[in-house]
Coordinates of C-alpha atoms and ligand atoms in Angstrom, one line a residue:
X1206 CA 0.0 0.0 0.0
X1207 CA 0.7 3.5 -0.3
X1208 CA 3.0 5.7 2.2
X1209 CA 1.9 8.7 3.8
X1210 CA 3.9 11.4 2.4
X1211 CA 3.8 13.1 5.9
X1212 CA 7.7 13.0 6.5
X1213 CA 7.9 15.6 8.8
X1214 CA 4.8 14.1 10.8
X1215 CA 5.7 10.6 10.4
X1216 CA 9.4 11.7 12.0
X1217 CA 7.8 13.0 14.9
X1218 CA 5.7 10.4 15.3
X1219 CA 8.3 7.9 14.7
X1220 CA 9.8 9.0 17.8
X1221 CA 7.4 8.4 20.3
X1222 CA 6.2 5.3 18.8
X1223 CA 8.0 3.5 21.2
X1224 CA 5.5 4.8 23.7
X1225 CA 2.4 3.1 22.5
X1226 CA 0.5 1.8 24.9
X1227 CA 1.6 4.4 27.3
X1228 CA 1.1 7.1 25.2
X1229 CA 1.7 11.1 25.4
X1230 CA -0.1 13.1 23.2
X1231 CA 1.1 15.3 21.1
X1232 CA 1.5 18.7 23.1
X1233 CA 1.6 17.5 26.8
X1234 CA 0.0 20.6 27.7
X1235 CA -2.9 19.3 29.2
X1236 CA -4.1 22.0 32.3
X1237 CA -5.7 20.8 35.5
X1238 CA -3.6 17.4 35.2
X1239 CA -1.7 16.0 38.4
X1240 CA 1.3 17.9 38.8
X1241 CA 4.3 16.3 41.1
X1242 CA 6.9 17.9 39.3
X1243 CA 8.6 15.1 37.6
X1244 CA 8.9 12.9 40.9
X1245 CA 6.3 11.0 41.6
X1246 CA 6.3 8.9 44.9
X1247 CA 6.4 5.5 44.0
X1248 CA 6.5 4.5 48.0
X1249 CA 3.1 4.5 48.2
X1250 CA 3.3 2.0 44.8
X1251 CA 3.7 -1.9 45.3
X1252 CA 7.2 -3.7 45.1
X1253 CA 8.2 -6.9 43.6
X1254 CA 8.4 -8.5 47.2
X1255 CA 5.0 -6.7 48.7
X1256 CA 3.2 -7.8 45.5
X1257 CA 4.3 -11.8 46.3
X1258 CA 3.3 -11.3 50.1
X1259 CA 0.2 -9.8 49.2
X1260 CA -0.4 -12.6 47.0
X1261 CA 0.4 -15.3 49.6
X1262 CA -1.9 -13.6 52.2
X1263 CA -4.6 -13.1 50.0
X1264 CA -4.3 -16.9 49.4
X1265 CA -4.0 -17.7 53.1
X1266 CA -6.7 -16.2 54.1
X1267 CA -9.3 -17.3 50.7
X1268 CA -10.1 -20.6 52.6
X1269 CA -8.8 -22.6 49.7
X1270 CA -10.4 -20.2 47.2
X1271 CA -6.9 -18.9 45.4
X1272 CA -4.1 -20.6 44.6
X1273 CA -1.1 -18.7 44.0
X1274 CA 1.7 -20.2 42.5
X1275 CA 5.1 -19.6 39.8
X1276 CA 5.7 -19.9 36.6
X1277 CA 9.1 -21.3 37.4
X1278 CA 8.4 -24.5 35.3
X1279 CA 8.4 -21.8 32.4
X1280 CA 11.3 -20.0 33.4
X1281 CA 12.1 -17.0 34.9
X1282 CA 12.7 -13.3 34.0
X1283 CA 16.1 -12.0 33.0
X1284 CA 17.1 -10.9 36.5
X1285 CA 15.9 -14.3 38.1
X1286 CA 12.7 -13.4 39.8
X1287 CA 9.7 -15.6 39.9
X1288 CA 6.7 -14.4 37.7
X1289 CA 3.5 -14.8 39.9
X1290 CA 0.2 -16.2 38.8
X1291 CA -3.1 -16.6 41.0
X1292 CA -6.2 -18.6 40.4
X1293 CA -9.9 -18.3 41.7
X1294 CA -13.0 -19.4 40.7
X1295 CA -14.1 -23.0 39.5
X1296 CA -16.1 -22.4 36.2
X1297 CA -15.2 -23.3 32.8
X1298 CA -14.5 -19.8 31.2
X1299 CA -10.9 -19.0 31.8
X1300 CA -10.5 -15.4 32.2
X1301 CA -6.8 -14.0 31.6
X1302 CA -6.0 -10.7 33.5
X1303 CA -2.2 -9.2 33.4
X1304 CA -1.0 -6.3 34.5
X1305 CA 2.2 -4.7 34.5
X1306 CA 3.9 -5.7 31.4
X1307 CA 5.2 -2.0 31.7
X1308 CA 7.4 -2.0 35.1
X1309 CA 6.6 1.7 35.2
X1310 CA 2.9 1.3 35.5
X1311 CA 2.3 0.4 38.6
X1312 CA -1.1 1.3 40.3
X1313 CA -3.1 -1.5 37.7
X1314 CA -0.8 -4.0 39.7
X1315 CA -2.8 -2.6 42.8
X1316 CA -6.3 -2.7 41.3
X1317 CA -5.7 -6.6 39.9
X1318 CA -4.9 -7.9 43.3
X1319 CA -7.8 -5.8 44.8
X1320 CA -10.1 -7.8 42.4
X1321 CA -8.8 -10.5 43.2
X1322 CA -9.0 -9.9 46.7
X1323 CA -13.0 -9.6 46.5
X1324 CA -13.2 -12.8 44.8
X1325 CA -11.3 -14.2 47.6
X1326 CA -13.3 -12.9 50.4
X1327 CA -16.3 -11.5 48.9
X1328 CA -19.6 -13.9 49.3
X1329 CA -22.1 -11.0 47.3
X1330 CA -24.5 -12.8 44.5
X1331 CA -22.2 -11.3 41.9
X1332 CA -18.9 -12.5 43.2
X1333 CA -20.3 -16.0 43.5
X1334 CA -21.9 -15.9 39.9
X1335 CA -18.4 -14.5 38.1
X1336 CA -16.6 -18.6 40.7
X1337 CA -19.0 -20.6 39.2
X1338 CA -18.8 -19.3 35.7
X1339 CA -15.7 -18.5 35.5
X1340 CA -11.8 -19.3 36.5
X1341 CA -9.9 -16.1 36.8
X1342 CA -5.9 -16.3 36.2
X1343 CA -4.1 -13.1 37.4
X1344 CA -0.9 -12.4 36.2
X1345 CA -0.3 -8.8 37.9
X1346 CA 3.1 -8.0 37.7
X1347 CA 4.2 -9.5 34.0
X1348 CA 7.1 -7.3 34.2
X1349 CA 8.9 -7.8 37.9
X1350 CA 12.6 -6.5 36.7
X1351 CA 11.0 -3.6 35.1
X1352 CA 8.5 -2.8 38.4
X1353 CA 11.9 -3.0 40.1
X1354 CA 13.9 -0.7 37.9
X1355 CA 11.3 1.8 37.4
X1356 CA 11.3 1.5 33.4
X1357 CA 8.6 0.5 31.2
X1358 CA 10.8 -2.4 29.7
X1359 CA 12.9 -4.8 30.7
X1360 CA 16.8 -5.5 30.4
X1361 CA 18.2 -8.2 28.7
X1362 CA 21.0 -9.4 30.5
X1363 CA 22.7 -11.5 27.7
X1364 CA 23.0 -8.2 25.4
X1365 CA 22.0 -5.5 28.1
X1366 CA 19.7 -4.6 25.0
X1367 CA 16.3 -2.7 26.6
X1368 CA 13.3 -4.6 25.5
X1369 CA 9.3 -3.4 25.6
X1370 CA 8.0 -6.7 26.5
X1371 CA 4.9 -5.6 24.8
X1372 CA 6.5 -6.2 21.3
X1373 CA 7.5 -9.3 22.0
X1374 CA 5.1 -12.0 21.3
X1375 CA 5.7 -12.0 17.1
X1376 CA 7.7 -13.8 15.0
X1377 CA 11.5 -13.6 15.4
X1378 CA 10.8 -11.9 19.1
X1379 CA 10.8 -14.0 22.2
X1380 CA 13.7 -12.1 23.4
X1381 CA 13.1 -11.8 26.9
X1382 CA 12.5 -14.8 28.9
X1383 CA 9.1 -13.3 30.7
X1384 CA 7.9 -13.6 27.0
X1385 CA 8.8 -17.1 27.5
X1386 CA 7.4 -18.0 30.5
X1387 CA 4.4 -16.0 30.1
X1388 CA 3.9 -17.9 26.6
X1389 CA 3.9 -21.1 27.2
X1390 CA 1.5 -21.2 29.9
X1391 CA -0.7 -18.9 27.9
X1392 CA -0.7 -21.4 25.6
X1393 CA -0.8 -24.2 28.0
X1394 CA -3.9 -22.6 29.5
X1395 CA -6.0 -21.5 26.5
X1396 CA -7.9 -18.7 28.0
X1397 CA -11.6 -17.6 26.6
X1398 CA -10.8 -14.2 27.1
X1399 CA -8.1 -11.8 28.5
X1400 CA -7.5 -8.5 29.9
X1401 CA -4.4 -6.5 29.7
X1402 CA -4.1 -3.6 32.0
X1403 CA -1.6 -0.5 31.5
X1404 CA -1.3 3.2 32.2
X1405 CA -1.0 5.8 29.6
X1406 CA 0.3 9.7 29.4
X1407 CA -2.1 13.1 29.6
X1408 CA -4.3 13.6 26.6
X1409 CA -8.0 14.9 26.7
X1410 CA -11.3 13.5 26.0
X1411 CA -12.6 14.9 22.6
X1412 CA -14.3 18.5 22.6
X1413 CA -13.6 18.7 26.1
X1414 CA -10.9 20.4 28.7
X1415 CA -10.8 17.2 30.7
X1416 CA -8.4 15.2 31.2
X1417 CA -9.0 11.6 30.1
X1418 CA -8.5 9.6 33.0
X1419 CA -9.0 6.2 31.5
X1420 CA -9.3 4.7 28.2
X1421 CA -10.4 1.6 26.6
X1422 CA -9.0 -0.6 23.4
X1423 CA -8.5 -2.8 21.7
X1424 CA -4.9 -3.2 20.5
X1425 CA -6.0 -4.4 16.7
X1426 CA -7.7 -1.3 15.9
X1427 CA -12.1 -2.5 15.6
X1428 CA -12.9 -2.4 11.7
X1429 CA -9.6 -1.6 11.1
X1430 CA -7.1 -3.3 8.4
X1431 CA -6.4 -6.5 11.0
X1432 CA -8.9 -7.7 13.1
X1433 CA -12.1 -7.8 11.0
X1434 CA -10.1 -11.1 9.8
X1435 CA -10.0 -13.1 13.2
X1436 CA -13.3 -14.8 14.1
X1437 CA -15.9 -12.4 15.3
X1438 CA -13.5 -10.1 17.3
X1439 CA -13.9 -7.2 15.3
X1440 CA -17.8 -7.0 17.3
X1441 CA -17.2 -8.9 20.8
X1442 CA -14.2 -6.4 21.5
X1443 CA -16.8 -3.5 20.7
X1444 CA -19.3 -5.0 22.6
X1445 CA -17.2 -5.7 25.7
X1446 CA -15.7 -1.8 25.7
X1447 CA -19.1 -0.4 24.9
X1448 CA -20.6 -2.5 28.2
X1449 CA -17.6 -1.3 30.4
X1450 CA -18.4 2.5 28.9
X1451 CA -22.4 2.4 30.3
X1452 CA -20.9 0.8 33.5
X1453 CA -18.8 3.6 34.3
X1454 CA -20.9 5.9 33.4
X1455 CA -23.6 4.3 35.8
X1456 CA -20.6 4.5 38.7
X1457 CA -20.4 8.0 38.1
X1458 CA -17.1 8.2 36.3
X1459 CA -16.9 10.1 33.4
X1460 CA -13.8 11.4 31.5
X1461 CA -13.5 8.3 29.7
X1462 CA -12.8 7.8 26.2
X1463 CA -11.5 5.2 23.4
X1464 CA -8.1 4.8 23.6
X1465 CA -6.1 6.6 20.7
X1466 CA -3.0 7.9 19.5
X1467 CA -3.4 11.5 19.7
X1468 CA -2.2 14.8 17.6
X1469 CA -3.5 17.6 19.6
X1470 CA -2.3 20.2 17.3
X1471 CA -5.0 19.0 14.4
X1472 CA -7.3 17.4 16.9
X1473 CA -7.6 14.1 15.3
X1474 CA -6.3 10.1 16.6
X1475 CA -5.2 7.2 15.3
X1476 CA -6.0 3.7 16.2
X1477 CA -3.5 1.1 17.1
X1478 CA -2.6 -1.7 15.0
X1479 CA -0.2 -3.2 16.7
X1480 CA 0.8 -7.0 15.7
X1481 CA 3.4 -7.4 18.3
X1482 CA 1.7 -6.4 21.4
X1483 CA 0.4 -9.4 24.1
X1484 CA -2.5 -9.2 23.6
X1485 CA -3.2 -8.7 20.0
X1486 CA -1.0 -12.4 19.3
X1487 CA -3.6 -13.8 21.5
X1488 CA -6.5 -12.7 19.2
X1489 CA -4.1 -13.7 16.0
X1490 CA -3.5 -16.9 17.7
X1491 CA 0.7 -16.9 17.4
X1492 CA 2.4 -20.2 17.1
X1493 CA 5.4 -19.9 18.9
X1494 CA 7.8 -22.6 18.8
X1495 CA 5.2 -24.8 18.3
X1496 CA 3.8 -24.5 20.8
X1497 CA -0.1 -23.5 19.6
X1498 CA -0.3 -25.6 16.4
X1499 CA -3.6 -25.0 16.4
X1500 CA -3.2 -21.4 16.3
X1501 CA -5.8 -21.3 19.0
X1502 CA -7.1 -17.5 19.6
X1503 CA -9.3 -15.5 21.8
X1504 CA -10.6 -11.9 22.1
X1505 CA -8.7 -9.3 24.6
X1506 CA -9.2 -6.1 25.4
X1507 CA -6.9 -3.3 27.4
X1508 CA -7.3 -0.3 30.1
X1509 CA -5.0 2.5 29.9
X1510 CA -5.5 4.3 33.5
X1511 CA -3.7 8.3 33.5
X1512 CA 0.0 8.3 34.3
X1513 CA 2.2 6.1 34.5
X1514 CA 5.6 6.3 37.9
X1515 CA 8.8 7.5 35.4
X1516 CA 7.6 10.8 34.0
X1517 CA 6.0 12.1 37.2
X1518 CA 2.2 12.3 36.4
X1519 CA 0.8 10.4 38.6
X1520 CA 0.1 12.2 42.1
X1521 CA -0.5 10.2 45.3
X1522 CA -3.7 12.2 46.0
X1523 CA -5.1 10.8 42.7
X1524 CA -3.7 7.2 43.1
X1525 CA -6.9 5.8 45.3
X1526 CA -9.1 7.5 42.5
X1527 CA -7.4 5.6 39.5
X1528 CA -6.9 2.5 41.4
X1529 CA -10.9 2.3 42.3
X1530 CA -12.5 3.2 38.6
X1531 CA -9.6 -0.2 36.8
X1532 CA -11.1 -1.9 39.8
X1533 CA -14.8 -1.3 38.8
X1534 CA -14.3 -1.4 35.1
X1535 CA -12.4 -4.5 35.6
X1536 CA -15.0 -6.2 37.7
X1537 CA -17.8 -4.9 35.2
X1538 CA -16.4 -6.3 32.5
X1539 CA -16.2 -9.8 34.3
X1540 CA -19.5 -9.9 35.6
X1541 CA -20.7 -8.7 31.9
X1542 CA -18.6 -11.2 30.3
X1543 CA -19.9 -14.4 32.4
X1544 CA -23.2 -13.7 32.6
X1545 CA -23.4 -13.0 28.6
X1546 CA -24.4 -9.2 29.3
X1547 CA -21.9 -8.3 27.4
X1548 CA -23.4 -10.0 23.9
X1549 CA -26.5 -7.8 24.2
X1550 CA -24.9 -5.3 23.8
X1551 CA -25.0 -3.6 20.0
X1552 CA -21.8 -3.5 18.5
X1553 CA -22.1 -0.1 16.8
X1554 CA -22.4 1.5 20.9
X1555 CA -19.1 1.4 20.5
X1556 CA -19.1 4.8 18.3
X1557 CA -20.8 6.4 21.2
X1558 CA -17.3 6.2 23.5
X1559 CA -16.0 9.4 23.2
X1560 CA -13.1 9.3 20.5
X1561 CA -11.2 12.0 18.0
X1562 CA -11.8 11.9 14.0
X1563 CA -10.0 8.9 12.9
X1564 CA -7.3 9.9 11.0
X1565 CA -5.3 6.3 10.8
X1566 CA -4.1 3.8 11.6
X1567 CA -1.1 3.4 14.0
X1568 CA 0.4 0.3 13.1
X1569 CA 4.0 -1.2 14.0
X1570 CA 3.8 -3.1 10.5
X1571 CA 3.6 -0.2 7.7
X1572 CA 4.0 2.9 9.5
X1573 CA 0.9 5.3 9.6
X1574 CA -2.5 3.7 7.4
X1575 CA -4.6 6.4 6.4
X1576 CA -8.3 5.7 6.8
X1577 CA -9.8 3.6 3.7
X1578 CA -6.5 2.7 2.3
X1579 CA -6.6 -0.5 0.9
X1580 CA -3.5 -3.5 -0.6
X1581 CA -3.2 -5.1 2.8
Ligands
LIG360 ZN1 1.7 -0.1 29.1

């Protein structure tokens, strides 16, 4: 297909591509946003070692309910730690939530164990429903050398290269060992459905002066040039964002939008289409090392909470606030998805999430894809 002829654009863009999925807009100018002057306290944010003992008392006091365990029969990440999963719930749908990927968003670490918390101690009608239904697997700290270092990748000790574990999962990556370990049991497992959960830098919801303080996507852009080709994705991923959208809005939280690249200066986004990301292999159904010969696939969707622990916009005033509304929409989405909620939903809602003009496409495959361009 055809190349934009935006050089001086595409340059720019170039340059913070290696953002995506924590993304800054354009002109970071965004007034009335957390300010902490580059330094955000990351005290009040969970380590490597309070994550595993929070994970070990939340299993100790479940009465049996979760099981927490290692992937050490994978592997282990490039510095040697243990990468943590927990499991509650004794249905047959097998929900996948990560968090973390990114060491240096932290606070969707918090809301995960939170979640899983409730479903460990919670006996309300809705928490039993989402155990019989459903077995939830929480990975929620994917990354732990990155959580440790502060960075959004992770370091690979052989070369001392710097790796976005989020690129990872494609053909001729498998660099890191956490993409490894987190692989195979992935496609050990065979999840129905999963949820990746990041943060992402300032932007603003469309027509507004508010700051968007979450964001929903889909990481293989709805009707865009990829996923309309993998089962009927293209409308369950709609349908699930469009049902966490109403739910929100019912909780009261607004300032929500689709998730987008964004170029503030002509007001206009781009959609992601990103092949190499986690959770868009999972919906492509990636055989790694044979390992899924079957190329066996599933839907996923992602969160993007405001800020993210390296460049200082996340404030500890605000962290409680975030932390809550990935809670809900996670636990929303959960309930919507075991009780079938989510499949009444009309597919076309989706438009209604607040969102800029699509200009493109944002892919990590053929640069920028203007809308309606065609020769994939
Ligand atoms: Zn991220």
């Amino acid at each position: 297909m055809k190349k934009m002829n935006i050089a001086g654009k595409a340059s720019m863009l170039t340059a913070i591509f290696v953002l995506l999925f924590s993304t800054l807009s354009f002109a970071a100018t965004v007034p009335g946003g957390p300010s902490t002057e580059g330094n955000t306290n990351i005290n009040s944010m969970l380590s490597y070692e309070e994550v595993v003992k929070t994970l070990k008392s939340i299993e100790q006091t479940s009465k049996g309910k979760v099981e927490v365990f290692t992937l050490d029969r994978f592997g282990k990440s490039e510095q040697g730690r243990s990468i943590y999963a927990a499991k509650v719930g004794t249905g047959e749908k097998k929900i996948w939530i990560q968090a973390q990927i990114h060491g240096n968003e932290k606070l969707v670490t918090e809301a995960a164990l939170q979640l899983l918390k409730t479903y460990a101690s919670n006996n309300s009608k809705e928490v039993q429903t989402v155990l019989e239904e459903s077995t939830l697997y929480f990975i929620p700290m994917y990354n732990p050398d990155g959580a440790e270092m502060n960075t959004r990748g992770t370091k690979i000790m052989e070369t001392g290269q710097l790796l976005d574990l989020n690129r990872d999962w494609v053909e001729g990556g498998f660099k890191a060992k956490e993409s490894e370990v987190v692989y195979s049991y992935w496609a050990e497992l065979k999840p129905d459905f999963a949820i990746d959960l990041h943060h992402q830098g300032l932007k603003q919801v469309y027509g507004t002066n508010e700051a968007t303080s979450f964001s929903l996507g889909v990481s293989l852009a709805p009707n865009g040039p990829t996923l309309p080709g993998y089962k009927n994705y293209n409308d369950v991923t709609r349908q699930m964002l469009a049902y966490v959208y109403d739910e929100m809005s019912g909780y009261g939280y607004t300032h929500i939008d689709r998730y987008q690249i964004v170029d503030s200066e002509n007001q206009v986004g781009y959609d992601i289409d990103i092949k190499g990301g986690v959770v868009s292999a999972m919906m492509m159904g990636l055989n790694y090392n044979g390992l899924n010969p079957d190329h066996y696939s599933h839907p996923a969707v992602f969160f993007e909470t405001k800020g993210n622990s390296s460049d200082g916009s996340l404030g500890q005033k605000s962290n409680g606030y975030l932390t809550k509304q990935n809670y809900l929409a996670l636990k929303s989405l959960v309930y919507g998805y075991v009780t079938g909620e989510v499949n009444e939903v009309d597919p076309e809602h989706w438009n209604d999430i607040p969102a800029y003009p699509l200009a493109g496409y944002w892919t990590d495959y053929n640069g920028i894809v203007p809308v309606g361009a065609s020769g994939f």
